[in-house]
PDB file of C-alpha atoms and ligand atoms in Angstrom:
ATOM      1  CA  MET A   1      21.865 -24.184  18.863  1.00 59.00           C
ATOM      2  CA  PRO A   2      18.421 -23.159  19.418  1.00 62.00           C
ATOM      3  CA  THR A   3      17.849 -19.506  20.348  1.00 60.00           C
ATOM      4  CA  LYS A   4      16.182 -18.537  23.752  1.00 59.00           C
ATOM      5  CA  ARG A   5      12.909 -17.586  21.396  1.00 55.00           C
ATOM      6  CA  GLN A   6      13.063 -21.015  19.632  1.00 59.00           C
ATOM      7  CA  VAL A   7      13.109 -22.881  23.199  1.00 57.00           C
ATOM      8  CA  LEU A   8      10.256 -20.635  24.505  1.00 60.00           C
ATOM      9  CA  GLY A   9       8.319 -21.574  21.220  1.00 59.00           C
ATOM     10  CA  ASP A  10       8.248 -25.150  21.884  1.00 77.00           C
ATOM     11  CA  PHE A  11       7.546 -24.551  25.317  1.00 82.00           C
ATOM     12  CA  TYR A  12       4.494 -22.364  24.240  1.00 82.00           C
ATOM     13  CA  TYR A  13       3.284 -24.989  22.042  1.00 83.00           C
ATOM     14  CA  ARG A  14       3.178 -27.623  24.660  1.00 88.00           C
ATOM     15  CA  GLU A  15       2.002 -25.334  27.235  1.00 88.00           C
ATOM     16  CA  ALA A  16      -1.157 -24.622  24.857  1.00 91.00           C
ATOM     17  CA  LYS A  17      -1.871 -28.231  24.305  1.00 88.00           C
ATOM     18  CA  LYS A  18      -1.412 -28.944  28.100  1.00 91.00           C
ATOM     19  CA  ARG A  19      -3.801 -26.412  29.001  1.00 92.00           C
ATOM     20  CA  GLY A  20      -6.503 -27.578  26.457  1.00 93.00           C
ATOM     21  CA  PHE A  21      -6.367 -24.587  24.100  1.00 95.00           C
ATOM     22  CA  ARG A  22      -7.062 -25.155  20.464  1.00 96.00           C
ATOM     23  CA  SER A  23      -4.192 -22.985  19.320  1.00 95.00           C
ATOM     24  CA  ARG A  24      -0.836 -21.730  20.582  1.00 94.00           C
ATOM     25  CA  SER A  25      -2.125 -18.076  19.788  1.00 95.00           C
ATOM     26  CA  ALA A  26      -4.417 -18.627  22.825  1.00 96.00           C
ATOM     27  CA  LEU A  27      -1.370 -18.089  24.861  1.00 95.00           C
ATOM     28  CA  LYS A  28      -0.652 -14.826  22.999  1.00 95.00           C
ATOM     29  CA  LEU A  29      -4.165 -13.451  23.778  1.00 97.00           C
ATOM     30  CA  LEU A  30      -4.098 -14.448  27.538  1.00 97.00           C
ATOM     31  CA  GLU A  31      -0.720 -12.550  27.845  1.00 95.00           C
ATOM     32  CA  LEU A  32      -2.168  -9.520  26.021  1.00 96.00           C
ATOM     33  CA  ALA A  33      -5.493  -9.736  27.958  1.00 97.00           C
ATOM     34  CA  ARG A  34      -3.768  -9.733  31.548  1.00 97.00           C
ATOM     35  CA  ARG A  35      -1.350  -7.290  30.628  1.00 97.00           C
ATOM     36  CA  TYR A  36      -3.614  -4.788  28.957  1.00 97.00           C
ATOM     37  CA  ARG A  37      -6.789  -5.820  30.915  1.00 98.00           C
ATOM     38  CA  ILE A  38      -8.848  -6.410  27.512  1.00 98.00           C
ATOM     39  CA  PHE A  39     -11.962  -8.074  29.270  1.00 98.00           C
ATOM     40  CA  ASN A  40     -14.195  -7.358  32.007  1.00 98.00           C
ATOM     41  CA  GLU A  41     -16.731  -9.862  32.791  1.00 98.00           C
ATOM     42  CA  GLY A  42     -20.257  -9.787  31.230  1.00 98.00           C
ATOM     43  CA  ASP A  43     -18.554  -8.120  27.958  1.00 98.00           C
ATOM     44  CA  CYS A  44     -19.695  -8.910  24.804  1.00 98.00           C
ATOM     45  CA  VAL A  45     -16.803  -9.921  22.520  1.00 98.00           C
ATOM     46  CA  VAL A  46     -16.498 -10.335  18.484  1.00 98.00           C
ATOM     47  CA  ASP A  47     -13.553 -12.284  17.228  1.00 98.00           C
ATOM     48  CA  LEU A  48     -12.800 -12.052  13.709  1.00 98.00           C
ATOM     49  CA  GLY A  49     -10.403 -14.978  12.349  1.00 98.00           C
ATOM     50  CA  ALA A  50     -11.470 -17.215  15.242  1.00 98.00           C
ATOM     51  CA  ALA A  51     -10.650 -20.495  13.979  1.00 98.00           C
ATOM     52  CA  PRO A  52      -9.707 -23.025  15.423  1.00 97.00           C
ATOM     53  CA  GLY A  53     -10.946 -21.171  18.464  1.00 98.00           C
ATOM     54  CA  GLY A  54      -8.032 -20.781  20.736  1.00 98.00           C
ATOM     55  CA  TRP A  55      -8.996 -16.917  21.297  1.00 98.00           C
ATOM     56  CA  LEU A  56     -12.775 -17.826  21.436  1.00 98.00           C
ATOM     57  CA  GLN A  57     -11.871 -20.093  24.609  1.00 98.00           C
ATOM     58  CA  VAL A  58      -9.597 -17.264  26.363  1.00 98.00           C
ATOM     59  CA  ALA A  59     -12.305 -14.634  25.619  1.00 98.00           C
ATOM     60  CA  ARG A  60     -15.123 -16.847  27.309  1.00 98.00           C
ATOM     61  CA  ASP A  61     -12.919 -17.492  30.248  1.00 98.00           C
ATOM     62  CA  PHE A  62     -12.498 -13.928  30.967  1.00 98.00           C
ATOM     63  CA  VAL A  63     -16.366 -12.743  30.117  1.00 98.00           C
ATOM     64  CA  GLY A  64     -18.088 -15.770  32.105  1.00 98.00           C
ATOM     65  CA  SER A  65     -21.371 -16.994  31.641  1.00 98.00           C
ATOM     66  CA  LYS A  66     -22.866 -13.320  31.707  1.00 97.00           C
ATOM     67  CA  GLY A  67     -20.978 -12.355  28.671  1.00 97.00           C
ATOM     68  CA  LYS A  68     -21.147 -13.235  24.936  1.00 97.00           C
ATOM     69  CA  VAL A  69     -18.844 -14.350  22.499  1.00 98.00           C
ATOM     70  CA  ILE A  70     -19.171 -14.513  18.648  1.00 98.00           C
ATOM     71  CA  GLY A  71     -16.705 -15.988  16.500  1.00 98.00           C
ATOM     72  CA  VAL A  72     -16.632 -15.513  12.582  1.00 98.00           C
ATOM     73  CA  ASP A  73     -14.053 -17.582  10.469  1.00 98.00           C
ATOM     74  CA  LEU A  74     -13.938 -18.700   6.624  1.00 98.00           C
ATOM     75  CA  SER A  75     -13.570 -22.057   8.198  1.00 98.00           C
ATOM     76  CA  GLU A  76     -15.719 -24.373  10.305  1.00 98.00           C
ATOM     77  CA  ILE A  77     -15.026 -24.051  13.888  1.00 98.00           C
ATOM     78  CA  GLU A  78     -15.875 -26.864  16.209  1.00 97.00           C
ATOM     79  CA  PRO A  79     -18.435 -25.510  18.772  1.00 97.00           C
ATOM     80  CA  LEU A  80     -17.289 -24.869  22.251  1.00 97.00           C
ATOM     81  CA  PRO A  81     -19.682 -26.240  25.102  1.00 97.00           C
ATOM     82  CA  PHE A  82     -21.074 -22.697  25.915  1.00 97.00           C
ATOM     83  CA  GLU A  83     -24.330 -21.686  25.099  1.00 96.00           C
ATOM     84  CA  ASN A  84     -23.020 -18.277  25.202  1.00 97.00           C
ATOM     85  CA  VAL A  85     -20.418 -18.670  22.418  1.00 98.00           C
ATOM     86  CA  HIS A  86     -21.922 -18.113  18.824  1.00 98.00           C
ATOM     87  CA  LEU A  87     -20.073 -19.001  15.591  1.00 98.00           C
ATOM     88  CA  ILE A  88     -20.358 -17.601  12.172  1.00 98.00           C
ATOM     89  CA  LYS A  89     -18.905 -19.263   9.016  1.00 98.00           C
ATOM     90  CA  GLY A  90     -18.135 -16.847   6.299  1.00 97.00           C
ATOM     91  CA  ASP A  91     -15.951 -14.177   4.629  1.00 98.00           C
ATOM     92  CA  ILE A  92     -15.352 -10.977   6.521  1.00 97.00           C
ATOM     93  CA  PHE A  93     -15.568  -9.022   3.326  1.00 97.00           C
ATOM     94  CA  ASP A  94     -19.037 -10.220   2.935  1.00 96.00           C
ATOM     95  CA  PRO A  95     -21.348  -7.496   3.922  1.00 92.00           C
ATOM     96  CA  SER A  96     -24.103 -10.033   5.234  1.00 94.00           C
ATOM     97  CA  ILE A  97     -21.513 -11.107   8.275  1.00 95.00           C
ATOM     98  CA  ILE A  98     -22.224  -7.680   9.808  1.00 94.00           C
ATOM     99  CA  LYS A  99     -25.971  -8.343   9.666  1.00 94.00           C
ATOM    100  CA  GLN A 100     -25.350 -11.694  11.250  1.00 96.00           C
ATOM    101  CA  ILE A 101     -23.471 -10.311  14.161  1.00 96.00           C
ATOM    102  CA  ILE A 102     -25.725  -7.584  14.808  1.00 94.00           C
ATOM    103  CA  GLU A 103     -28.493 -10.148  14.950  1.00 94.00           C
ATOM    104  CA  LEU A 104     -26.405 -12.161  17.312  1.00 95.00           C
ATOM    105  CA  VAL A 105     -25.230  -9.585  19.645  1.00 92.00           C
ATOM    106  CA  GLY A 106     -28.381  -7.342  19.893  1.00 88.00           C
ATOM    107  CA  GLY A 107     -26.516  -4.190  20.832  1.00 90.00           C
ATOM    108  CA  PRO A 108     -23.111  -2.794  21.232  1.00 94.00           C
ATOM    109  CA  VAL A 109     -19.977  -4.661  21.373  1.00 97.00           C
ATOM    110  CA  ASP A 110     -17.308  -4.118  24.232  1.00 98.00           C
ATOM    111  CA  VAL A 111     -14.291  -5.686  22.498  1.00 98.00           C
ATOM    112  CA  VAL A 112     -13.688  -6.628  19.015  1.00 98.00           C
ATOM    113  CA  LEU A 113     -10.550  -8.889  18.292  1.00 98.00           C
ATOM    114  CA  SER A 114      -8.764  -9.662  14.886  1.00 98.00           C
ATOM    115  CA  ASP A 115      -6.381 -12.299  14.568  1.00 98.00           C
ATOM    116  CA  LEU A 116      -7.087 -12.347  10.790  1.00 98.00           C
ATOM    117  CA  ALA A 117      -4.485 -13.714   8.591  1.00 96.00           C
ATOM    118  CA  PRO A 118      -4.092 -14.383   5.121  1.00 93.00           C
ATOM    119  CA  LYS A 119      -3.004 -17.668   3.483  1.00 93.00           C
ATOM    120  CA  PHE A 120       0.735 -16.753   3.614  1.00 88.00           C
ATOM    121  CA  SER A 121       2.661 -16.747  -0.058  1.00 86.00           C
ATOM    122  CA  GLY A 122       5.834 -16.524   1.658  1.00 89.00           C
ATOM    123  CA  ILE A 123       6.377 -13.109  -0.341  1.00 91.00           C
ATOM    124  CA  HIS A 124       6.548 -10.538   2.418  1.00 89.00           C
ATOM    125  CA  ASP A 125       5.126  -7.611   0.880  1.00 89.00           C
ATOM    126  CA  LEU A 126       2.289  -9.387  -0.549  1.00 91.00           C
ATOM    127  CA  ASP A 127       1.427 -10.975   2.843  1.00 91.00           C
ATOM    128  CA  HIS A 128       1.674  -7.581   4.504  1.00 91.00           C
ATOM    129  CA  ALA A 129      -0.649  -6.192   2.083  1.00 94.00           C
ATOM    130  CA  ARG A 130      -3.233  -8.599   2.401  1.00 95.00           C
ATOM    131  CA  GLN A 131      -2.906  -8.628   6.216  1.00 95.00           C
ATOM    132  CA  ILE A 132      -3.498  -4.852   6.273  1.00 97.00           C
ATOM    133  CA  GLU A 133      -6.446  -5.348   4.136  1.00 97.00           C
ATOM    134  CA  LEU A 134      -8.015  -7.942   6.419  1.00 98.00           C
ATOM    135  CA  ALA A 135      -7.119  -5.490   9.565  1.00 98.00           C
ATOM    136  CA  ARG A 136      -8.860  -2.516   7.648  1.00 97.00           C
ATOM    137  CA  SER A 137     -12.031  -4.757   7.008  1.00 97.00           C
ATOM    138  CA  ALA A 138     -11.904  -5.528  10.732  1.00 97.00           C
ATOM    139  CA  LEU A 139     -11.931  -2.011  11.519  1.00 96.00           C
ATOM    140  CA  THR A 140     -14.880  -1.251   9.123  1.00 95.00           C
ATOM    141  CA  ILE A 141     -16.999  -4.241  11.029  1.00 95.00           C
ATOM    142  CA  SER A 142     -15.986  -2.449  14.329  1.00 95.00           C
ATOM    143  CA  LYS A 143     -17.052   1.109  13.174  1.00 93.00           C
ATOM    144  CA  THR A 144     -20.514  -0.629  13.067  1.00 93.00           C
ATOM    145  CA  ILE A 145     -20.789  -2.680  15.970  1.00 95.00           C
ATOM    146  CA  ILE A 146     -18.331  -1.482  18.884  1.00 96.00           C
ATOM    147  CA  ARG A 147     -19.747   1.103  21.630  1.00 95.00           C
ATOM    148  CA  GLN A 148     -18.301   4.199  22.549  1.00 95.00           C
ATOM    149  CA  GLY A 149     -15.023   3.539  24.722  1.00 96.00           C
ATOM    150  CA  GLY A 150     -14.801  -0.084  23.348  1.00 97.00           C
ATOM    151  CA  LYS A 151     -11.582  -1.931  22.712  1.00 98.00           C
ATOM    152  CA  MET A 152      -9.961  -3.849  19.742  1.00 98.00           C
ATOM    153  CA  VAL A 153      -6.965  -6.029  19.568  1.00 98.00           C
ATOM    154  CA  ILE A 154      -5.749  -6.146  15.915  1.00 98.00           C
ATOM    155  CA  LYS A 155      -2.630  -8.780  14.439  1.00 97.00           C
ATOM    156  CA  LEU A 156      -0.572  -7.160  11.883  1.00 96.00           C
ATOM    157  CA  ILE A 157       2.791  -8.206  10.118  1.00 92.00           C
ATOM    158  CA  MET A 158       5.218  -5.489  10.012  1.00 93.00           C
ATOM    159  CA  GLY A 159       5.653  -3.869   6.540  1.00 93.00           C
ATOM    160  CA  SER A 160       5.657  -0.440   4.486  1.00 94.00           C
ATOM    161  CA  GLU A 161       1.891   0.289   5.198  1.00 94.00           C
ATOM    162  CA  PHE A 162       2.153  -0.505   8.876  1.00 95.00           C
ATOM    163  CA  ASP A 163       2.778   3.308   9.752  1.00 96.00           C
ATOM    164  CA  GLN A 164      -0.183   4.432   7.929  1.00 97.00           C
ATOM    165  CA  PHE A 165      -2.375   2.018   9.389  1.00 97.00           C
ATOM    166  CA  LEU A 166      -1.056   2.862  12.794  1.00 97.00           C
ATOM    167  CA  LYS A 167      -1.914   6.679  12.241  1.00 97.00           C
ATOM    168  CA  ASP A 168      -5.442   5.826  11.202  1.00 96.00           C
ATOM    169  CA  VAL A 169      -6.174   3.704  14.227  1.00 97.00           C
ATOM    170  CA  ARG A 170      -4.775   6.276  16.575  1.00 96.00           C
ATOM    171  CA  GLN A 171      -7.228   8.643  15.221  1.00 95.00           C
ATOM    172  CA  MET A 172     -10.214   6.231  16.057  1.00 95.00           C
ATOM    173  CA  PHE A 173      -9.080   5.166  19.549  1.00 97.00           C
ATOM    174  CA  GLN A 174      -7.946   7.401  22.731  1.00 97.00           C
ATOM    175  CA  SER A 175      -4.807   5.012  23.003  1.00 98.00           C
ATOM    176  CA  VAL A 176      -3.047   2.272  21.030  1.00 98.00           C
ATOM    177  CA  SER A 177      -0.073   0.161  22.422  1.00 98.00           C
ATOM    178  CA  LEU A 178       2.111  -2.100  20.388  1.00 97.00           C
ATOM    179  CA  TYR A 179       3.036  -5.488  21.928  1.00 94.00           C
ATOM    180  CA  LYS A 180       4.677  -8.680  20.446  1.00 91.00           C
ATOM    181  CA  PRO A 181       3.603 -11.334  22.967  1.00 88.00           C
ATOM    182  CA  LYS A 182       6.431 -13.740  24.452  1.00 86.00           C
ATOM    183  CA  ALA A 183       4.486 -16.676  22.526  1.00 83.00           C
ATOM    184  CA  SER A 184       5.364 -14.972  19.389  1.00 82.00           C
ATOM    185  CA  ARG A 185       7.817 -17.003  17.138  1.00 76.00           C
ATOM    186  CA  GLU A 186      11.162 -15.213  17.129  1.00 70.00           C
ATOM    187  CA  ARG A 187      11.026 -15.121  13.023  1.00 73.00           C
ATOM    188  CA  SER A 188       7.658 -13.883  13.068  1.00 77.00           C
ATOM    189  CA  SER A 189       7.318  -9.990  12.243  1.00 87.00           C
ATOM    190  CA  GLU A 190       3.706 -10.156  13.729  1.00 92.00           C
ATOM    191  CA  ILE A 191       2.588  -7.360  16.011  1.00 95.00           C
ATOM    192  CA  TYR A 192      -0.536  -6.729  18.163  1.00 97.00           C
ATOM    193  CA  LEU A 193      -2.542  -3.400  18.245  1.00 98.00           C
ATOM    194  CA  ILE A 194      -4.005  -2.855  21.671  1.00 98.00           C
ATOM    195  CA  CYS A 195      -6.600  -0.225  21.178  1.00 98.00           C
ATOM    196  CA  LYS A 196      -8.744   1.437  23.688  1.00 98.00           C
ATOM    197  CA  GLY A 197     -11.562   4.058  24.022  1.00 97.00           C
ATOM    198  CA  TRP A 198     -12.979   3.972  20.625  1.00 96.00           C
ATOM    199  CA  LYS A 199     -13.924   7.386  19.771  1.00 94.00           C
ATOM    200  CA  GLY A 200     -16.862   7.105  17.781  1.00 86.00           C
ATOM    201  CA  SER A 201     -20.630   6.684  19.052  1.00 79.00           C
ATOM    202  CA  PHE A 202     -22.552   3.449  18.501  1.00 74.00           C
ATOM    203  CA  GLY A 203     -25.370   3.454  16.218  1.00 70.00           C
ATOM    204  CA  LYS A 204     -24.197   5.946  13.807  1.00 69.00           C
ATOM    205  CA  ASP A 205     -22.584   3.666  11.357  1.00 69.00           C
ATOM    206  CA  LEU A 206     -25.223   1.096  11.891  1.00 67.00           C
ATOM    207  CA  GLU A 207     -27.843   3.547  11.036  1.00 67.00           C
ATOM    208  CA  THR A 208     -26.046   4.062   7.767  1.00 67.00           C
ATOM    209  CA  PHE A 209     -25.553   0.296   7.142  1.00 63.00           C
ATOM    210  CA  GLN A 210     -29.423  -0.363   7.641  1.00 67.00           C
ATOM    211  CA  ASN A 211     -30.447   2.500   5.344  1.00 67.00           C
ATOM    212  CA  ASN A 212     -28.201   1.181   2.707  1.00 65.00           C
ATOM    213  CA  ARG A 213     -29.731  -2.204   3.080  1.00 61.00           C
ATOM    214  CA  ASN A 214     -33.150  -0.774   2.972  1.00 60.00           C
ATOM    215  CA  ILE A 215     -32.092   1.024  -0.189  1.00 52.00           C
ATOM    216  CA  SER A 216     -30.599  -2.334  -1.812  1.00 51.00           C
ATOM    217  CA  ASN A 217     -33.530  -4.504  -0.679  1.00 44.00           C
TER     218      ASN A 217
HETATM  219  C1  LIG B   1      -4.044 -17.015  13.009  1.00 66.61           C
HETATM  220  S1  LIG B   1      -5.803 -18.055  12.544  1.00 66.61           S
HETATM  221  C2  LIG B   1      -6.809 -17.320  13.771  1.00 66.61           C
HETATM  222  C3  LIG B   1      -6.622 -18.250  15.181  1.00 66.61           C
HETATM  223  C4  LIG B   1      -7.437 -18.005  16.344  1.00 66.61           C
HETATM  224  N1  LIG B   1      -7.285 -16.590  17.012  1.00 66.61           N
HETATM  225  C5  LIG B   1      -7.306 -19.217  17.357  1.00 66.61           C
HETATM  226  O1  LIG B   1      -6.415 -18.768  18.306  1.00 66.61           O
HETATM  227  O2  LIG B   1      -7.681 -20.256  17.334  1.00 66.61           O
HETATM  228  C6  LIG B   1      -6.288 -16.726  11.229  1.00 66.61           C
HETATM  229  C7  LIG B   1      -7.639 -17.095  10.808  1.00 66.61           C
HETATM  230  O3  LIG B   1      -8.298 -15.964   9.984  1.00 66.61           O
HETATM  231  C8  LIG B   1      -9.157 -16.713   9.011  1.00 66.61           C
HETATM  232  N2  LIG B   1      -9.423 -15.775   7.998  1.00 66.61           N
HETATM  233  C9  LIG B   1      -8.570 -15.324   6.838  1.00 66.61           C
HETATM  234  N3  LIG B   1      -9.223 -14.440   6.060  1.00 66.61           N
HETATM  235  C10 LIG B   1     -10.692 -14.507   6.439  1.00 66.61           C
HETATM  236  C11 LIG B   1     -11.706 -13.852   5.865  1.00 66.61           C
HETATM  237  N4  LIG B   1     -11.587 -13.197   4.817  1.00 66.61           N
HETATM  238  N5  LIG B   1     -12.806 -14.000   6.597  1.00 66.61           N
HETATM  239  C12 LIG B   1     -12.791 -14.685   7.731  1.00 66.61           C
HETATM  240  N6  LIG B   1     -11.761 -15.407   8.238  1.00 66.61           N
HETATM  241  C13 LIG B   1     -10.446 -15.183   7.410  1.00 66.61           C
HETATM  242  C14 LIG B   1      -8.342 -17.799   8.612  1.00 66.61           C
HETATM  243  O4  LIG B   1      -9.193 -18.658   7.943  1.00 66.61           O
HETATM  244  C15 LIG B   1      -7.715 -18.336   9.825  1.00 66.61           C
HETATM  245  O5  LIG B   1      -8.568 -19.199  10.621  1.00 66.61           O
END
């Protein structure tokens, strides 16, 4: 007999399709965004690990035509029918990605999203370590582009490095909440960090980044 969450899992898959979302994950962001008031109209949002584009659809709905949404992924993303949604194909570990983001946003970013996920091997410890590595890289990108007081949503899978990561993130934001959306599969150990109030100031790391680039150019 299927468990309640398995039944719900199928429900969320059908529901995402019915609403025209490109991914089931879109419903997770929708739930998080409503519960934690992640977006404001006109916000500038950077979505790391954005393919096939479900989170981009949700973010664009919230920020509207005055906002800006930038999606980054290793995979090609089919363009969305909005001129304020921009796509970058590339690896977040490639330093030129930050430069491309900065050129597109032209100023501080209000919200950084990371639904980044490695290709899962099925070996939990390995998958967890890779996920943490991706999340740390998302944090590094945030440091350069996010505004003071900005927000971040980070997907993680639970494992041995989780507590240290959480500790580190708590030092960078005024508040960090943990939430497992209803649309998450029961067997999944994924959890989302909702981080609010970036404590750093915009521009400091950007200056360092630009200086380093000038030196290496
Ligand atoms: C769970 S999917 C994202 C789903 C997306 N939020 C949506 O709703 O459509 C995770 C994505 O992370 C991307 N990814 C993994 N490693 C990456 C990297 N190093 N650079 C850029 N994207 C990466 C994968 O290609 C994959 O598309």
